[in-house]
Coordinates of C-alpha atoms in Angstrom, one line a residue:
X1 CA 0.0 0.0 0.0
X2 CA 1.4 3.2 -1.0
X3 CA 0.4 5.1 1.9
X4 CA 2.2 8.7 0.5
X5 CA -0.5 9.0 -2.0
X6 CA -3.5 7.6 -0.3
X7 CA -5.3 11.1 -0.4
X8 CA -4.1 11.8 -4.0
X9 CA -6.6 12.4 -6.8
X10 CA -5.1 12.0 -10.2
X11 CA -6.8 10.8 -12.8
X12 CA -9.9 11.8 -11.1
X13 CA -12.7 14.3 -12.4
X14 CA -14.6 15.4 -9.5
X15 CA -17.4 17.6 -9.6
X16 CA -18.2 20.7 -7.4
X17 CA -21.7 22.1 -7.3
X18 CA -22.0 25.3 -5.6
X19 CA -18.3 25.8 -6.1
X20 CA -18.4 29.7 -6.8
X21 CA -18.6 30.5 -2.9
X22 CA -17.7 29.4 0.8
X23 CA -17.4 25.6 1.3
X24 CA -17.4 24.7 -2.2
X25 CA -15.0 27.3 -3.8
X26 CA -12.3 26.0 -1.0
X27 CA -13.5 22.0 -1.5
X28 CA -12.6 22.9 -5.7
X29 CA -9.4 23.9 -4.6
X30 CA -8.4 21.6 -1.8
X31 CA -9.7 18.7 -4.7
X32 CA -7.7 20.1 -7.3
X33 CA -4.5 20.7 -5.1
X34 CA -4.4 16.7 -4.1
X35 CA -4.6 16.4 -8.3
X36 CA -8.1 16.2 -9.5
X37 CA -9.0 17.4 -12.5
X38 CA -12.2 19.6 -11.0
X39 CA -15.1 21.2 -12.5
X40 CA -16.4 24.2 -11.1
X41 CA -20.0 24.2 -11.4
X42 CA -22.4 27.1 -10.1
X43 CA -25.8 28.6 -10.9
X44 CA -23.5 31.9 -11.1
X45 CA -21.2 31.2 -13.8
X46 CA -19.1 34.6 -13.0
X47 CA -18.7 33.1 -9.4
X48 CA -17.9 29.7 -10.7
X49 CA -15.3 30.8 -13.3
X50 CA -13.5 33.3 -10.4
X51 CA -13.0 29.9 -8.7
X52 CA -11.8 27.9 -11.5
X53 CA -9.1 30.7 -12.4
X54 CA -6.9 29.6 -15.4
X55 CA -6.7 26.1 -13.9
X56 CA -9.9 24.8 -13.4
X57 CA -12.9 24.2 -15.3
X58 CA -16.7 26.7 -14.6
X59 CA -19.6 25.2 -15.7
X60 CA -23.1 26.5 -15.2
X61 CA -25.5 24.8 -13.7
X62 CA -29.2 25.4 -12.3
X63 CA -29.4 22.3 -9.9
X64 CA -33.1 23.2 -10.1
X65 CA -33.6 22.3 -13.7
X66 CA -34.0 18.9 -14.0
X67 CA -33.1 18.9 -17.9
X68 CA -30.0 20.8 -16.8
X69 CA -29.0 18.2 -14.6
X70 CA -29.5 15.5 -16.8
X71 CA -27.5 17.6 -19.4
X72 CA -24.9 18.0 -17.6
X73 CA -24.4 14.4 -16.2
X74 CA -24.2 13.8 -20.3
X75 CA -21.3 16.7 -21.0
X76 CA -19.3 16.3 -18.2
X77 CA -19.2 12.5 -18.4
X78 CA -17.9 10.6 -16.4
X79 CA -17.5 12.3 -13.2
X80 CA -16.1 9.9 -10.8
X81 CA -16.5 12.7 -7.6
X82 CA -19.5 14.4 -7.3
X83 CA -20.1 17.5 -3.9
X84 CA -22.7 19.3 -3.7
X85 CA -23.0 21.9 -1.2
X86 CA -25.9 24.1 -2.7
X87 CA -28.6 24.9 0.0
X88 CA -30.6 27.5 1.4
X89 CA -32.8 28.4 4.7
X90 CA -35.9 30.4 5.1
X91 CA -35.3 30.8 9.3
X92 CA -39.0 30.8 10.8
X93 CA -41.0 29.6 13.2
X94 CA -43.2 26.5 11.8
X95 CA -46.5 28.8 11.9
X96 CA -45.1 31.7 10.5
X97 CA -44.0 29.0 7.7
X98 CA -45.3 29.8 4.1
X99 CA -45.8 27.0 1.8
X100 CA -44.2 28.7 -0.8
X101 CA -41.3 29.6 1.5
X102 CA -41.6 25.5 2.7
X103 CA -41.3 24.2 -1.0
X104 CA -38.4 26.9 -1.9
X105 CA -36.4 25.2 0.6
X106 CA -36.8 21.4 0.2
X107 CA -36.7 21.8 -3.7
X108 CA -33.3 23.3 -3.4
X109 CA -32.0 21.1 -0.3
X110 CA -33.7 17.7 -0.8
X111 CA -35.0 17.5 -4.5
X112 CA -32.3 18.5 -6.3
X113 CA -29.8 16.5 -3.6
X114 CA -31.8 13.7 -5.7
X115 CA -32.0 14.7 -8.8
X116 CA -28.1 14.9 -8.6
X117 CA -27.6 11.6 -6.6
X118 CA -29.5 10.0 -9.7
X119 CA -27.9 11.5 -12.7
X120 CA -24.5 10.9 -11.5
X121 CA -24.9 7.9 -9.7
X122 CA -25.8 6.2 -12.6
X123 CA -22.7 6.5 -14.6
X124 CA -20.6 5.5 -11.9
X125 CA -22.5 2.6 -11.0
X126 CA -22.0 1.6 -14.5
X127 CA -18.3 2.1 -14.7
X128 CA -18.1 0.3 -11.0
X129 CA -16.8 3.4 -8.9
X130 CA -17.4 6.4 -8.3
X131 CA -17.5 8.7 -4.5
X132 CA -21.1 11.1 -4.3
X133 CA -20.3 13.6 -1.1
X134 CA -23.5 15.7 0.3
X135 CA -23.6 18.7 2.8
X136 CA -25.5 17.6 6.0
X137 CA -25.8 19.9 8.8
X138 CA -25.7 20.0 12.7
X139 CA -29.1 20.7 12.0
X140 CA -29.6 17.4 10.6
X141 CA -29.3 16.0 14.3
X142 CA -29.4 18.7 16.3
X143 CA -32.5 21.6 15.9
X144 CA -33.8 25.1 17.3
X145 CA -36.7 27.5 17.0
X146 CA -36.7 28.7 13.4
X147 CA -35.0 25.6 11.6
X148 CA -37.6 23.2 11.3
X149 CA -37.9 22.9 7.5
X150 CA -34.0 23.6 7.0
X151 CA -33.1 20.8 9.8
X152 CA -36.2 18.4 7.8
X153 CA -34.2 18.4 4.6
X154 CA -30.5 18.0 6.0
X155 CA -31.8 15.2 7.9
X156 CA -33.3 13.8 4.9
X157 CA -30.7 14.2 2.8
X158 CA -28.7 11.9 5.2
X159 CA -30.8 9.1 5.0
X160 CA -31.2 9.8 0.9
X161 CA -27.2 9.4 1.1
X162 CA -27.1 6.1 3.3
X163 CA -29.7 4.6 0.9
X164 CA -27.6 5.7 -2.1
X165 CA -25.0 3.7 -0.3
X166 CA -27.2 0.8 0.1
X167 CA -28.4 0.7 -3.3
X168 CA -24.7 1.5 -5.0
X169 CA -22.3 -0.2 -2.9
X170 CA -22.8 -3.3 -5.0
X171 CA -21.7 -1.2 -7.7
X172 CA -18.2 0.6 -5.9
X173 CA -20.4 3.5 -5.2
X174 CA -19.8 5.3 -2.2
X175 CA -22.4 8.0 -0.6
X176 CA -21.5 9.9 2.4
X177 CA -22.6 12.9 4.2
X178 CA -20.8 15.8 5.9
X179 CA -22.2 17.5 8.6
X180 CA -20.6 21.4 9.4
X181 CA -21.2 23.0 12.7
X182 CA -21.4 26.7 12.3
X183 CA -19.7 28.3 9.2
X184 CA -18.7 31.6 8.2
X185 CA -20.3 31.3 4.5
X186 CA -23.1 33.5 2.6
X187 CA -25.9 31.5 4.1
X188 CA -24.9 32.6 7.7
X189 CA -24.1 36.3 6.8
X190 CA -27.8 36.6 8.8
X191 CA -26.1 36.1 12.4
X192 CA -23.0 37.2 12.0
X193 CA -24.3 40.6 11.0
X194 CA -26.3 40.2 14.9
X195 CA -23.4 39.8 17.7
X196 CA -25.1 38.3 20.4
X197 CA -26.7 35.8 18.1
X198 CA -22.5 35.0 16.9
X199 CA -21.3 35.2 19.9
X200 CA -23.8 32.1 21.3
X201 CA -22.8 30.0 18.6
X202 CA -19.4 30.3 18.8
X203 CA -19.5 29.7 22.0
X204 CA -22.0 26.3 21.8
X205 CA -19.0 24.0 20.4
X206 CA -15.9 22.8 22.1
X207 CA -13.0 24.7 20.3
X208 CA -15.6 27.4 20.8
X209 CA -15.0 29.9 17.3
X210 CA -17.1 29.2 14.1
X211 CA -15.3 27.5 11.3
X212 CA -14.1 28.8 8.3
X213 CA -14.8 26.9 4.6
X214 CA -11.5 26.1 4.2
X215 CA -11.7 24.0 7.2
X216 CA -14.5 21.6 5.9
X217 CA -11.9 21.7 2.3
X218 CA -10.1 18.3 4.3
X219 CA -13.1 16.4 5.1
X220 CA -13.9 16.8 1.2
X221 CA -10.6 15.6 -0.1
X222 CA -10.3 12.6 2.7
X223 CA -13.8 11.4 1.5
X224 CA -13.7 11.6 -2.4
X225 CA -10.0 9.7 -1.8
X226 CA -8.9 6.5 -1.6
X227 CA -8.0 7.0 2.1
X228 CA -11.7 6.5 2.7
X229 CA -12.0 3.2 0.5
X230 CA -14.3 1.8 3.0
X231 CA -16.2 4.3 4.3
X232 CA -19.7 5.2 2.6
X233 CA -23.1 5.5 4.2
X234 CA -21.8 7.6 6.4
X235 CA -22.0 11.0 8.3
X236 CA -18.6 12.6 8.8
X237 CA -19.4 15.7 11.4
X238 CA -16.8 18.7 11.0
X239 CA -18.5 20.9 13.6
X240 CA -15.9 22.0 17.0
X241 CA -17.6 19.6 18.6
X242 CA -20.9 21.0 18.5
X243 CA -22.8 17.6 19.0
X244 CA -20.4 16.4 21.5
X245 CA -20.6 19.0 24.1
X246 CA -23.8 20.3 25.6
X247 CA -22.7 23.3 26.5
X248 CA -25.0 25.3 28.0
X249 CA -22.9 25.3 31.7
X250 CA -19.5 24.9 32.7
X251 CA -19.9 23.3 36.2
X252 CA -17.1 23.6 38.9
X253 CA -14.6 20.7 39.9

């Protein structure tokens, strides 16, 4: 076993959805650092194509297009990574929930998870490999006032993931999850811009500071590499210790 290049990706085409901003910009990178030959793909093309600099490849892509999806599964064949990181939250309370803000959020974080999982998946089951990595949450275990629809569909795409693993394994597919704690990206600009509400989080997880995308970048790379070989239905959690710690009280010795 050639244990120097066990996270190494040549040879590899990986593909990044959501890659023009926070977690996904730094996964393309970290991917295409270890090797990989990554494309760049993003509903904002200029975003995308600001990632993929000179080196890489920007594609646009509308994960919410169904014929885009399955176009693009045809061009970019075959993929043999495929992260998506491409979510949104509507933060309400479940009454104040409208059905229009309800089906916003599931068609972007559940739907199109599956749409995804089954226009990819299916080339690599038919070549006999292949390594599909979704975006969990802390929310997908863990929930609070105002997250209910948001926590519904990170939880679901977990069990979407472990039943792609199920259903592909025979085929040397491999599904896994990623679950970030708190994470300084676009979606969270809401409470950082509110101190107090910052200030709580950071101080909810272990190593008590929020993350930055770069630091979810290694959890990408060790998943989509050979160094995880045998690990798929899975949720990997890259969140300070935010599940592991209650910490709402420090008590004395």
């Amino acid at each position: 076993m050639d244990y120097a290049s066990l996270f190494r990706l040549d040879g590899k085409h990986v593909l990044v959805i959501g890659a023009g901003s926070g977690i996904g910009r730094e996964s393309a990178l970290a991917l295409a650092a270890h090797g990989a030959r990554v494309t760049c793909a993003d509903r904002d093309l200029v975003a995308a194509q600001e990632t993929a600099g000179s080196e890489l490849t920007a594609y646009e892509l509308d994960v919410l297009d169904d014929a885009a999806v399955e176009r693009a599964a045809a061009e970019l064949d075959p993929v043999d990574v495929l992260v998506f990181t491409a979510a949104t939250n509507v933060r309400k309370r479940i009454l104040d929930y409208t059905s229009e803000e309800f089906d916003r959020v599931v068609s972007l974080n559940l739907r199109a998870s599956f749409q995804l999982i089954r226009a990819f998946g299916r080339g690599m089951a038919e070549r006999g490999s292949g390594s599909i990595i979704g975006f969990s949450s802390i929310r997908g275990t863990t929930v609070e006032p105002g997250q209910s629809v948001y926590a519904a569909t990170k939880a679901g795409l977990v069990q979407l993931l472990r039943t792609a693993a199920a259903e592909l394994g025979p085929s040397g597919v491999r599904a896994n999850a990623i679950a970030p704690g708190v994470v300084e990206t676009p979606l969270t600009a809401q409470i950082k811009a509110n101190k107090g509400w910052y200030d709580a989080y950071a101080q909810k997880g272990a190593l008590g500071r929020w993350a930055q995308p770069s630091e979810l970048a290694g959890a990408v790379v060790y998943l989509a590499s050979d160094a995880a070989s045998f690990v798929t239905g899975s949720v990997l959690a890259v969140d300070g210790g935010w599940t592991a710690v209650d910490g709402r009280f420090d008590p004395p010795n």
